Amino acid sequence: MTTRAGRSFTRSRSTDGSRDSCAEGCRCRRLRATGHRTFITAAGARRRVRERALRPARHGPPARLRPDVRIDVRTDGGRPIYTITPTLSSPVGSVVYAHGGGWVNEIALQHWQLAAQIAAESATVVSLPISPLVPFGTAAEVTERVAALVVENRERYGPTCLAGDSAGGQIALSTALALRDDGIALPVTVLISPAVDLSWSNPRIPEVQPTDPWLGVPGGQVLSDLWRGDRELTDPVVSPLFGDFAGLGPLTVLTGTRDVLNPDAHLLVAKARAAGVEVAFTEIAGQLHVYPLLPTREGARARRVIVAALREAVRRP
């Protein structure tokens, strides 16, 4: 279902043997084969945290991305910030992108590909901060760091938006709320399958859980408890769903129904609209967590929605 300004329609995933169905099915089988236990079981989550503490993952960009962007890097407080700039057009404004990965996994190829697509097709600069993750980072320090980057980008590039997927969606929305508190309403914040309530208490989650091959409450609770640091799970810096949305800039939210975070996306949209926030909501039946990052037909459609939302927002008068 896609909605904006009171209009809506529902779209189901392909069932005709297309690449969309095949790719999704193959991915599901691969996830089941590997167990994907980092996000499903508590033991798997603890094991991944220990692995990342002992052997931090690589965060650099792929050797080949796309020819119409340039990647630069600088450090701030000892942490890298990558910048992707389009080379075939004059960029307008910028986007700060917070990548997902359950607050424990580093930036992945799909994040780089989406960020590069946004830069090239939205004709804007994209900043990718590499933030400290669990067990070394917490929600409060990362939110503060990302907010500072948005303020810096506004001064350097002009209108600046936020975007993030999954755990990065939590970071993006918590940051947008913090900036609103400082008097800054962003042109748009794009949230892809966002984690917005780290208490995992939505009563509809058990209904969706059997259909989600990727995420699970036990693993999510372990990672959420580490990520919150000394904050309560209901602190908006940790769980932005508990924040006051009044005065927040527009939101673009994308979610699939085979995602345990989908029920919270509905609460997010309802609460934001009740607070007077403009929300563009896309929900696709049968799609998985972070489906816009997947190499499927629906994923490609979603990426076009994301690109269009950001391109328009940075140019809005």
Short mmCIF file of C-alpha atoms in Angstrom, two decimals:
data_model
loop_
_atom_site.label_atom_id
_atom_site.label_comp_id
_atom_site.label_asym_id
_atom_site.label_seq_id
_atom_site.Cartn_x
_atom_site.Cartn_y
_atom_site.Cartn_z
CA MET A 1 0.00 0.00 0.00
CA THR A 2 1.31 3.41 -0.96
CA THR A 3 -0.28 6.44 0.64
CA ARG A 4 0.22 10.18 0.44
CA ALA A 5 -2.18 12.94 1.34
CA GLY A 6 -5.03 10.49 1.89
CA ARG A 7 -4.53 8.43 -1.28
CA SER A 8 -3.62 4.74 -1.14
CA PHE A 9 -3.24 1.61 -3.19
CA THR A 10 -2.11 -1.93 -2.48
CA ARG A 11 0.39 -3.92 -4.52
CA SER A 12 1.32 -7.56 -4.03
CA ARG A 13 4.63 -9.13 -4.93
CA SER A 14 5.07 -10.96 -8.24
CA THR A 15 3.73 -14.51 -8.46
CA ASP A 16 4.39 -15.19 -12.14
CA GLY A 17 7.87 -16.68 -11.87
CA SER A 18 9.49 -13.32 -12.50
CA ARG A 19 12.93 -12.37 -11.26
CA ASP A 20 11.26 -10.71 -8.27
CA SER A 21 9.76 -13.96 -6.99
CA CYS A 22 12.82 -16.01 -7.87
CA ALA A 23 15.27 -13.62 -6.23
CA GLU A 24 13.21 -13.38 -3.09
CA GLY A 25 12.76 -17.14 -2.90
CA CYS A 26 16.46 -17.81 -3.43
CA ARG A 27 17.37 -15.24 -0.79
CA CYS A 28 14.94 -16.77 1.69
CA ARG A 29 16.39 -20.24 1.10
CA ARG A 30 19.91 -18.92 1.59
CA LEU A 31 18.89 -17.19 4.82
CA ARG A 32 17.27 -20.36 6.13
CA ALA A 33 20.34 -22.38 5.17
CA THR A 34 22.69 -20.08 7.07
CA GLY A 35 20.22 -19.63 9.93
CA HIS A 36 20.77 -15.85 9.95
CA ARG A 37 20.98 -16.34 13.68
CA THR A 38 22.51 -12.96 14.45
CA PHE A 39 19.05 -11.40 14.33
CA ILE A 40 16.93 -14.44 15.22
CA THR A 41 18.41 -16.03 18.36
CA ALA A 42 19.88 -14.48 21.49
CA ALA A 43 22.88 -16.81 21.27
CA GLY A 44 23.49 -15.81 17.66
CA ALA A 45 23.36 -12.13 18.55
CA ARG A 46 25.83 -12.54 21.41
CA ARG A 47 28.13 -14.55 19.18
CA ARG A 48 28.11 -11.84 16.50
CA VAL A 49 28.85 -9.12 19.06
CA ARG A 50 31.86 -11.09 20.26
CA GLU A 51 33.04 -11.69 16.68
CA ARG A 52 32.80 -8.00 15.84
CA ALA A 53 34.63 -7.04 19.03
CA LEU A 54 37.53 -9.37 18.20
CA ARG A 55 37.54 -8.95 14.42
CA PRO A 56 36.01 -5.66 13.27
CA ALA A 57 34.54 -5.84 9.80
CA ARG A 58 35.84 -3.88 6.82
CA HIS A 59 33.90 -0.70 6.10
CA GLY A 60 35.58 0.68 2.98
CA PRO A 61 33.76 1.10 -0.33
CA PRO A 62 33.83 -1.60 -3.01
CA ALA A 63 36.57 -1.34 -5.61
CA ARG A 64 33.95 -0.79 -8.30
CA LEU A 65 30.72 1.05 -7.64
CA ARG A 66 29.46 3.14 -10.56
CA PRO A 67 31.38 5.44 -12.91
CA ASP A 68 29.25 8.55 -12.37
CA VAL A 69 30.18 9.15 -8.72
CA ARG A 70 33.34 10.03 -6.79
CA ILE A 71 34.07 8.76 -3.28
CA ASP A 72 36.13 10.74 -0.79
CA VAL A 73 36.86 10.06 2.87
CA ARG A 74 37.85 12.10 5.90
CA THR A 75 37.97 11.38 9.58
CA ASP A 76 36.16 13.03 12.46
CA GLY A 77 37.12 12.01 15.98
CA GLY A 78 39.03 9.08 14.52
CA ARG A 79 35.97 7.74 12.66
CA PRO A 80 35.64 7.82 8.84
CA ILE A 81 33.00 9.80 7.00
CA TYR A 82 32.67 8.88 3.32
CA THR A 83 31.26 11.33 0.79
CA ILE A 84 29.74 10.26 -2.54
CA THR A 85 29.49 13.06 -5.10
CA PRO A 86 27.87 12.83 -8.56
CA THR A 87 30.31 13.61 -11.37
CA LEU A 88 27.91 14.14 -14.29
CA SER A 89 25.75 16.81 -12.67
CA SER A 90 26.08 19.71 -10.26
CA PRO A 91 24.89 18.44 -6.88
CA VAL A 92 22.20 20.21 -4.90
CA GLY A 93 22.09 19.77 -1.14
CA SER A 94 23.02 16.55 0.60
CA VAL A 95 21.80 13.38 2.28
CA VAL A 96 23.26 11.82 5.42
CA TYR A 97 22.69 8.07 5.21
CA ALA A 98 22.75 5.83 8.31
CA HIS A 99 23.29 2.22 7.29
CA GLY A 100 21.56 -0.73 8.90
CA GLY A 101 22.96 -3.96 10.27
CA GLY A 102 21.37 -4.46 13.67
CA TRP A 103 23.74 -1.92 15.31
CA VAL A 104 26.45 -4.60 15.08
CA ASN A 105 27.16 -5.23 11.37
CA GLU A 106 29.20 -2.82 9.28
CA ILE A 107 28.08 -1.16 6.09
CA ALA A 108 27.43 -3.70 3.30
CA LEU A 109 27.66 -3.62 -0.49
CA GLN A 110 23.92 -2.96 -0.82
CA HIS A 111 24.24 0.19 1.27
CA TRP A 112 27.03 1.48 -0.92
CA GLN A 113 25.01 0.73 -4.05
CA LEU A 114 21.94 2.55 -2.77
CA ALA A 115 23.98 5.54 -1.57
CA ALA A 116 25.69 5.80 -4.95
CA GLN A 117 22.35 5.58 -6.75
CA ILE A 118 20.95 8.35 -4.57
CA ALA A 119 23.97 10.55 -5.26
CA ALA A 120 23.91 10.01 -9.03
CA GLU A 121 20.15 10.01 -9.67
CA SER A 122 19.09 12.55 -7.06
CA ALA A 123 22.08 14.72 -8.05
CA THR A 124 23.04 15.34 -4.46
CA VAL A 125 25.98 14.68 -2.14
CA VAL A 126 25.61 11.64 0.11
CA SER A 127 27.54 11.39 3.38
CA LEU A 128 28.04 7.96 4.97
CA PRO A 129 29.31 8.16 8.56
CA ILE A 130 30.97 5.01 9.88
CA SER A 131 29.80 5.08 13.47
CA PRO A 132 30.90 2.96 16.43
CA LEU A 133 28.67 -0.09 16.76
CA VAL A 134 27.99 -2.48 19.62
CA PRO A 135 29.77 -3.42 21.79
CA PHE A 136 31.64 -0.10 21.46
CA GLY A 137 28.95 2.39 20.43
CA THR A 138 25.60 3.43 21.87
CA ALA A 139 22.51 5.19 20.57
CA ALA A 140 23.16 8.49 22.32
CA GLU A 141 26.70 9.04 21.09
CA VAL A 142 25.88 8.02 17.52
CA THR A 143 22.78 10.23 17.40
CA GLU A 144 24.86 13.19 18.56
CA ARG A 145 27.51 12.45 15.95
CA VAL A 146 25.05 12.11 13.07
CA ALA A 147 23.21 15.26 14.13
CA ALA A 148 26.49 17.19 14.08
CA LEU A 149 27.18 15.89 10.56
CA VAL A 150 23.76 17.06 9.36
CA VAL A 151 24.41 20.54 10.77
CA GLU A 152 27.83 20.61 9.09
CA ASN A 153 26.38 19.46 5.76
CA ARG A 154 23.67 22.13 5.91
CA GLU A 155 26.38 24.77 6.21
CA ARG A 156 28.51 23.22 3.45
CA TYR A 157 25.97 21.97 0.90
CA GLY A 158 22.63 23.57 1.75
CA PRO A 159 19.38 21.62 2.28
CA THR A 160 20.20 18.28 3.92
CA CYS A 161 18.04 15.19 4.40
CA LEU A 162 18.40 12.06 6.48
CA ALA A 163 17.91 8.48 5.33
CA GLY A 164 18.49 5.08 6.88
CA ASP A 165 17.51 1.45 6.74
CA SER A 166 16.62 -0.93 9.58
CA ALA A 167 18.85 -0.02 12.55
CA GLY A 168 19.96 2.98 10.51
CA GLY A 169 16.30 3.99 10.31
CA GLN A 170 16.28 4.21 14.09
CA ILE A 171 19.41 6.36 14.01
CA ALA A 172 17.94 8.60 11.29
CA LEU A 173 14.61 9.16 13.02
CA SER A 174 16.16 9.67 16.47
CA THR A 175 18.52 12.20 14.89
CA ALA A 176 15.66 13.98 13.12
CA LEU A 177 13.85 14.32 16.45
CA ALA A 178 16.99 15.66 18.15
CA LEU A 179 17.48 18.21 15.37
CA ARG A 180 13.82 19.24 15.62
CA ASP A 181 14.45 19.93 19.29
CA ASP A 182 17.22 22.30 18.16
CA GLY A 183 14.87 24.07 15.78
CA ILE A 184 15.86 22.23 12.59
CA ALA A 185 13.11 20.58 10.52
CA LEU A 186 14.63 18.55 7.67
CA PRO A 187 13.25 18.58 4.10
CA VAL A 188 12.56 14.83 4.39
CA THR A 189 13.70 11.81 6.37
CA VAL A 190 13.57 8.52 4.45
CA LEU A 191 13.06 5.40 6.58
CA ILE A 192 13.51 1.95 5.04
CA SER A 193 12.09 -0.87 7.19
CA PRO A 194 13.00 1.18 10.27
CA ALA A 195 13.47 -0.13 13.80
CA VAL A 196 11.55 2.44 15.84
CA ASP A 197 10.62 0.61 19.07
CA LEU A 198 13.50 -1.31 20.64
CA SER A 199 11.27 -2.71 23.38
CA TRP A 200 9.92 -5.20 20.81
CA SER A 201 6.58 -4.98 22.61
CA ASN A 202 4.14 -4.56 19.70
CA PRO A 203 1.46 -7.27 20.13
CA ARG A 204 1.32 -7.83 16.36
CA ILE A 205 4.96 -8.93 16.12
CA PRO A 206 4.17 -12.59 16.99
CA GLU A 207 1.65 -12.64 14.12
CA VAL A 208 4.29 -11.52 11.62
CA GLN A 209 7.23 -13.48 13.06
CA PRO A 210 6.49 -16.81 11.28
CA THR A 211 6.66 -15.07 7.89
CA ASP A 212 9.97 -13.27 8.53
CA PRO A 213 13.04 -15.38 7.69
CA TRP A 214 15.44 -12.63 8.70
CA LEU A 215 14.64 -11.01 12.03
CA GLY A 216 13.56 -12.33 15.41
CA VAL A 217 12.69 -10.88 18.79
CA PRO A 218 15.30 -12.77 20.90
CA GLY A 219 18.27 -11.60 18.85
CA GLY A 220 16.83 -8.13 18.48
CA GLN A 221 16.38 -7.76 22.22
CA VAL A 222 20.03 -8.63 22.90
CA LEU A 223 21.30 -6.07 20.40
CA SER A 224 18.80 -3.41 21.51
CA ASP A 225 19.83 -3.79 25.14
CA LEU A 226 23.47 -3.22 24.22
CA TRP A 227 22.68 -0.32 21.91
CA ARG A 228 20.64 1.61 24.48
CA GLY A 229 23.66 2.11 26.75
CA ASP A 230 22.48 3.79 29.94
CA ARG A 231 19.22 5.04 28.37
CA GLU A 232 15.77 3.54 28.89
CA LEU A 233 14.40 1.56 25.96
CA THR A 234 11.57 4.08 25.76
CA ASP A 235 13.92 7.06 25.41
CA PRO A 236 13.36 8.56 21.92
CA VAL A 237 17.13 8.51 21.40
CA VAL A 238 16.83 4.72 21.52
CA SER A 239 13.24 4.14 20.39
CA PRO A 240 12.05 7.13 18.35
CA LEU A 241 8.47 5.85 18.28
CA PHE A 242 8.16 7.18 21.85
CA GLY A 243 9.12 10.72 20.81
CA ASP A 244 6.90 13.74 20.22
CA PHE A 245 6.55 14.14 16.45
CA ALA A 246 5.10 17.64 16.44
CA GLY A 247 7.20 19.94 14.25
CA LEU A 248 9.05 17.10 12.53
CA GLY A 249 9.78 17.46 8.83
CA PRO A 250 8.19 15.15 6.22
CA LEU A 251 8.77 11.39 6.36
CA THR A 252 8.97 8.77 3.62
CA VAL A 253 8.50 5.28 5.06
CA LEU A 254 8.88 1.98 3.16
CA THR A 255 8.08 -1.44 4.61
CA GLY A 256 7.21 -5.00 3.58
CA THR A 257 4.64 -7.19 5.32
CA ARG A 258 7.06 -10.09 5.92
CA ASP A 259 9.04 -8.03 8.41
CA VAL A 260 8.61 -8.09 12.20
CA LEU A 261 9.26 -4.34 12.17
CA ASN A 262 6.23 -3.78 9.92
CA PRO A 263 3.69 -3.43 12.78
CA ASP A 264 5.74 -0.63 14.32
CA ALA A 265 5.91 1.11 10.94
CA HIS A 266 2.11 1.37 11.04
CA LEU A 267 2.24 2.90 14.52
CA LEU A 268 4.92 5.32 13.36
CA VAL A 269 2.89 6.50 10.39
CA ALA A 270 -0.29 6.90 12.45
CA LYS A 271 1.47 8.82 15.22
CA ALA A 272 3.33 11.09 12.81
CA ARG A 273 0.18 11.95 10.86
CA ALA A 274 -1.73 12.60 14.07
CA ALA A 275 1.01 15.12 14.96
CA GLY A 276 0.55 16.89 11.63
CA VAL A 277 3.63 15.42 9.93
CA GLU A 278 3.45 14.83 6.18
CA VAL A 279 4.06 11.11 5.57
CA ALA A 280 4.49 9.18 2.31
CA PHE A 281 3.96 5.52 3.22
CA THR A 282 4.75 2.55 0.97
CA GLU A 283 3.87 -0.95 2.13
CA ILE A 284 4.30 -3.91 -0.23
CA ALA A 285 2.61 -7.21 0.53
CA GLY A 286 4.95 -10.21 0.70
CA GLN A 287 8.16 -8.20 0.81
CA LEU A 288 10.98 -8.80 3.28
CA HIS A 289 12.87 -6.56 5.67
CA VAL A 290 14.85 -3.87 3.78
CA TYR A 291 13.42 -5.08 0.47
CA PRO A 292 14.40 -1.77 -1.23
CA LEU A 293 18.03 -2.89 -0.98
CA LEU A 294 17.39 -6.22 -2.72
CA PRO A 295 18.04 -6.88 -6.46
CA THR A 296 14.37 -7.46 -7.24
CA ARG A 297 11.69 -5.72 -9.27
CA GLU A 298 10.00 -4.38 -6.14
CA GLY A 299 13.38 -3.35 -4.78
CA ALA A 300 14.06 -1.34 -7.94
CA ARG A 301 10.65 0.32 -7.71
CA ALA A 302 11.31 1.26 -4.10
CA ARG A 303 14.70 2.72 -4.93
CA ARG A 304 13.06 4.94 -7.53
CA VAL A 305 10.65 6.17 -4.82
CA ILE A 306 13.60 6.92 -2.52
CA VAL A 307 15.58 8.73 -5.22
CA ALA A 308 12.57 10.83 -6.22
CA ALA A 309 11.74 11.78 -2.63
CA LEU A 310 15.27 12.95 -1.91
CA ARG A 311 15.74 14.70 -5.25
CA GLU A 312 12.56 16.69 -4.70
CA ALA A 313 13.27 17.44 -1.04
CA VAL A 314 16.72 19.00 -1.50
CA ARG A 315 15.28 21.27 -4.20
CA ARG A 316 12.13 22.27 -2.34
CA PRO A 317 11.87 26.08 -1.95
#
